[in-house]
Short mmCIF file of C-alpha atoms in Angstrom, two decimals:
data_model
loop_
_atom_site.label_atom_id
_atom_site.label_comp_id
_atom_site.label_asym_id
_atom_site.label_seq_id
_atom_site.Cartn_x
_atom_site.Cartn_y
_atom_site.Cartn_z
CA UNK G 17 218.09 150.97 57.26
CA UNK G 18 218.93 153.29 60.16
CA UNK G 19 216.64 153.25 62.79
CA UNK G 20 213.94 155.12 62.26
CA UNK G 21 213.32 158.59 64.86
CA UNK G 22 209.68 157.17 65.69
CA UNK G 23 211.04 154.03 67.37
CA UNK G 24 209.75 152.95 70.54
CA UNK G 25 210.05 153.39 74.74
CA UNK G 26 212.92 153.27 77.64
CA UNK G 27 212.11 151.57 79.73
CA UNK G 28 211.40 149.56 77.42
CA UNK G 29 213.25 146.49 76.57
CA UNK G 30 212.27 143.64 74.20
CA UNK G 31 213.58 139.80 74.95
CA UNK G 32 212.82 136.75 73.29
CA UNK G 33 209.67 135.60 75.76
CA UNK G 34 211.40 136.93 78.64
CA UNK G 35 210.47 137.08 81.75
CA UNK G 36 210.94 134.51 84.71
CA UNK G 37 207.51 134.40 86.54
CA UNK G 38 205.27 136.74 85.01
CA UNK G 39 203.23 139.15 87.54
CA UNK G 40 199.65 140.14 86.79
CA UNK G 41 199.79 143.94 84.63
CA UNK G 42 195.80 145.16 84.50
CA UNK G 43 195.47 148.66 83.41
CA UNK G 44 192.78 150.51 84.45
CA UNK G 45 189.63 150.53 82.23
CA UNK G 46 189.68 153.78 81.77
CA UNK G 47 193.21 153.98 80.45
CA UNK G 48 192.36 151.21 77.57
CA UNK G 49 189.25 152.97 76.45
CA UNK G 50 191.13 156.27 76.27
CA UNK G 51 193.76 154.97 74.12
CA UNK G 52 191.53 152.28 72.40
CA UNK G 53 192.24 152.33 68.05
CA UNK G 54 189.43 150.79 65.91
CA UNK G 55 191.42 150.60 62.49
CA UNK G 56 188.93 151.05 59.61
CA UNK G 57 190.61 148.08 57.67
CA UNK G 58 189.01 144.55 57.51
CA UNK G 59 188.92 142.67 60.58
CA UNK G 60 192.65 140.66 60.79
CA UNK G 61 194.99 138.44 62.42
CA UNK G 62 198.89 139.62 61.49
CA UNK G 63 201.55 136.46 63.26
CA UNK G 64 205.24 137.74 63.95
CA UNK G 65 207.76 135.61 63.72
CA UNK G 66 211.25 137.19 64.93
CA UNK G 67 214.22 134.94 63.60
CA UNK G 68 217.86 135.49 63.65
CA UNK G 69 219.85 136.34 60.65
CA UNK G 70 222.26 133.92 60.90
CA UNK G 71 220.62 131.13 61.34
CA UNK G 72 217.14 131.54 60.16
CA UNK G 73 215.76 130.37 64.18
CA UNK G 74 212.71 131.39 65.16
CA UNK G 75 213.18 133.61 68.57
CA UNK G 76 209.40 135.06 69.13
CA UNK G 77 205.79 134.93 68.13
CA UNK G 78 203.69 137.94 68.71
CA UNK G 79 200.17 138.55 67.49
CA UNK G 80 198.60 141.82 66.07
CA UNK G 81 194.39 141.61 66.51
CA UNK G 82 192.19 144.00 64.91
CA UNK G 83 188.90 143.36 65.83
CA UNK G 84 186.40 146.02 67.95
CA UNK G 85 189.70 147.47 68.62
CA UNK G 86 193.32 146.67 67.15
CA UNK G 87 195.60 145.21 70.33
CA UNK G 88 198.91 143.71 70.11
CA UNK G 89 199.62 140.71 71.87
CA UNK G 90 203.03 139.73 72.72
CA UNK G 91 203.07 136.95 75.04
CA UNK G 92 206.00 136.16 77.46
CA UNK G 93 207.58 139.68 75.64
CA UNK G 94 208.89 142.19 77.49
CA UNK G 95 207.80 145.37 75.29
CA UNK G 96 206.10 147.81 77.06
CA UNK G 97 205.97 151.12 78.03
CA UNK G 98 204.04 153.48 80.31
CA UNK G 99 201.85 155.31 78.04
CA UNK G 100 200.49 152.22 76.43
CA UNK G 101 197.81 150.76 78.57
CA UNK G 102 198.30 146.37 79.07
CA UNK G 103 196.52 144.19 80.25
CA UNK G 104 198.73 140.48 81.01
CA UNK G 105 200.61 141.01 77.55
CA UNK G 106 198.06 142.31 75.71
CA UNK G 107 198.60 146.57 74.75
CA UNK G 108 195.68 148.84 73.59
CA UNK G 109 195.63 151.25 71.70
CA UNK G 110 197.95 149.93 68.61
CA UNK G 111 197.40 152.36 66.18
CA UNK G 112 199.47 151.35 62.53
CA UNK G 113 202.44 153.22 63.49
CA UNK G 114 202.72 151.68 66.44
CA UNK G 115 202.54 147.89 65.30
CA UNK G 116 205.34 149.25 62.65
CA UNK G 117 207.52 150.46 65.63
CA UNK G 118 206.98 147.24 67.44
CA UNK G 119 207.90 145.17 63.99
CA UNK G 120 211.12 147.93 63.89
CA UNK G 121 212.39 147.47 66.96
CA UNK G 122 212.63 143.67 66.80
CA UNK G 123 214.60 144.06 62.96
CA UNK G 124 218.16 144.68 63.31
CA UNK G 125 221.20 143.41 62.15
CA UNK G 126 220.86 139.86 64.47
CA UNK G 127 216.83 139.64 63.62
CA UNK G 128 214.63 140.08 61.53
CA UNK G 129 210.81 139.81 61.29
CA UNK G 130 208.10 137.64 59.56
CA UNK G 131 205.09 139.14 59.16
CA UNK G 132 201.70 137.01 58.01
CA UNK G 133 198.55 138.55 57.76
CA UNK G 134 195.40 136.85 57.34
CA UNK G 135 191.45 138.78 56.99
CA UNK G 136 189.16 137.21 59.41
CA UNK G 137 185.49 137.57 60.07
CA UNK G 138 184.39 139.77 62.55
CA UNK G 139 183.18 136.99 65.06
CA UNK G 140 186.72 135.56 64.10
CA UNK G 141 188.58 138.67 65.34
CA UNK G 142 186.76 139.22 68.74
CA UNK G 143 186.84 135.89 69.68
CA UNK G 144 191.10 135.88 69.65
CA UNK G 145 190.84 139.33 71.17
CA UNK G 146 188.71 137.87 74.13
CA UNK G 147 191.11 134.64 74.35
CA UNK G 148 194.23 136.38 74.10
CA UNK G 149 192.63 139.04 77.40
CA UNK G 150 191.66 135.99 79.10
CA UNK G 151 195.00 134.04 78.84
CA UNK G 152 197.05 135.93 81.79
CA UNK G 153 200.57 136.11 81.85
CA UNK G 154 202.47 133.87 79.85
CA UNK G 155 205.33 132.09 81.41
CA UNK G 156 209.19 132.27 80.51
CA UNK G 157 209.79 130.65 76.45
CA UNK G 158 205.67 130.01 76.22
CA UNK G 159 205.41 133.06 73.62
CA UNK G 160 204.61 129.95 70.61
CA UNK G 161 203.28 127.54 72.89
CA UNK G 162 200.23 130.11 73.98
CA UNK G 163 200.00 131.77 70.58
CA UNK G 164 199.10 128.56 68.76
CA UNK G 165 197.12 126.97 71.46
CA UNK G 166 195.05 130.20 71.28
CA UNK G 167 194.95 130.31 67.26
CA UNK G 168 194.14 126.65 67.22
CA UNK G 169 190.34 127.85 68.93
CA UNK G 170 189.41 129.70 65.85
CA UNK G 171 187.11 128.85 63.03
CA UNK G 172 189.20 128.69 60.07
CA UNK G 173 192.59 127.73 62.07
CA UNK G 174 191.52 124.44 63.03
CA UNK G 175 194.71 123.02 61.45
CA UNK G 176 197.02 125.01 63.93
CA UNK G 177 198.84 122.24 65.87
CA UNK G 178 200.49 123.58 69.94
CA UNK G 179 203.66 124.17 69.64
CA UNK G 180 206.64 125.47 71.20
CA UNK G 181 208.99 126.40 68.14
CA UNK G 182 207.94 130.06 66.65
CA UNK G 183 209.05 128.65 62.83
CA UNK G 184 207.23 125.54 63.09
CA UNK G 185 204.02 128.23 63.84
CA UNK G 186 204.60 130.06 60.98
CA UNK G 187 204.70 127.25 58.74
CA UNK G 188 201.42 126.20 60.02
CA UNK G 189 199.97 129.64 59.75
CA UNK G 190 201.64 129.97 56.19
CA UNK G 191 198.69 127.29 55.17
CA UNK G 192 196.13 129.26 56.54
CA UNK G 193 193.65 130.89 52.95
CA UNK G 194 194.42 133.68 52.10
CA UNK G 195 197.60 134.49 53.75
CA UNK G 196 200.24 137.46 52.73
CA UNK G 197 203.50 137.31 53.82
CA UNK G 198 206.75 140.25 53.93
CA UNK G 199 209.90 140.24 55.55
CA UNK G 200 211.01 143.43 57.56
CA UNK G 201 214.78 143.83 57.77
CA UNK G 202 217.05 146.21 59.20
CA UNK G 203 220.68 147.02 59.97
CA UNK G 204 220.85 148.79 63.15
CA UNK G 205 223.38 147.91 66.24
CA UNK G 206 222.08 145.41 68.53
CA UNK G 207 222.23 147.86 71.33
CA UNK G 208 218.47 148.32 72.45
CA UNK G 209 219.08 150.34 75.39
CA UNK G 210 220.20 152.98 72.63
CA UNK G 211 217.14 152.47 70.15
CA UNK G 212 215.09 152.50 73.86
CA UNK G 213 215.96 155.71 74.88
CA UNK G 214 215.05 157.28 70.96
CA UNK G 215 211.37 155.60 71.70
CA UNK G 216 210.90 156.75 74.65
CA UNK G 217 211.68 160.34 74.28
CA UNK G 218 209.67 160.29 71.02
CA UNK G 219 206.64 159.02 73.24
CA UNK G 220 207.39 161.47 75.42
CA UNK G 221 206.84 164.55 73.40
CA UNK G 222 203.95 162.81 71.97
CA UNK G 223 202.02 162.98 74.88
#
């Protein structure tokens, strides 16, 4: 599939957990609640597992969260742009098309992406919205490590185990009630800069 016109921002770029030591981001208040998305869906958990094509290794975990509001958390990522208010890895206002973009840009012809979805309670929801706010910054290559030490506080997760390999996390999540699982691929250069500059012009004329 060619990349799609609605992809995401310059300067943007998206690593596998990168970063070196992560600085504090903290949006304004006012930014997140102009920008804050309460999907009308039931209250979810959706784990991201980017692996690469050749050899089926997990690179990334990232965490979609709709609860009072639907946030995306990508710890240790490097996605971001300027008209999407974050708070330590955590963006607001991730409306469906946006969580699609984010899923897009990580598929192309070295990765692709595992999505698992899981319906929560409510209480369930807002609980790994407040932990994943109240982690900080994650460090370099601790995108798994954080993501299941976090999922491993919820009611209903109790049989996450930490760990520090994004395919042994998605295993574990795989056993989780209830869970649905697809597989976004896509065919597009592994030139992000490129893909980055169609985001952020899109985002651009959005505003």
């Amino acid at each position: 599939m060619r990349r799609r016109f609605f992809l995401l921002s310059a300067p943007l770029a998206l690593t596998a957990c990168g970063g070196v030591a992560r600085r504090e981001v903290l949006a304004p208040q006012a930014d997140i609640d102009r920008v804050a998305y309460v999907h009308p869906g039931p209250k979810r958990l959706t784990l991201m597992t980017m692996k690469n094509t050749g050899s089926d290794n997990g690179a990334h975990s990232g965490l979609i969260i709709n609860a009072s509001q639907q946030v995306l958390w990508d710890p240790a990522g490097t996605f971001g742009h300027d008209t999407i208010p974050e708070r330590n890895d955590v963006h607001f206002g991730i409306t469906p098309q946006l969580a699609e973009l984010y899923i897009s840009f990580h598929s192309r012809e070295t990765y692709y992406t595992l999505i698992q979805e899981v319906d929560v309670s409510a209480e369930v929801a807002e609980q790994a919205l407040q932990l994943a706010i109240a982690n900080g910054p994650t460090p370099k290559a601790m995108c798994t490590a954080h993501t299941s030490r976090m999922l491993a506080q919820l009611p209903g997760f109790e049989h996450i185990r930490p760990t520090f390999f994004p395919n042994n996390l998605a295993d574990q999540f795989a056993q989780t009630p209830g869970v649905r699982t697809r597989i976004h691929r896509e065919n597009d250069a592994d030139d992000k800069s490129i893909a980055a500059a169609e985001i952020d012009a899109v985002l651009r004329a959005a505003q």
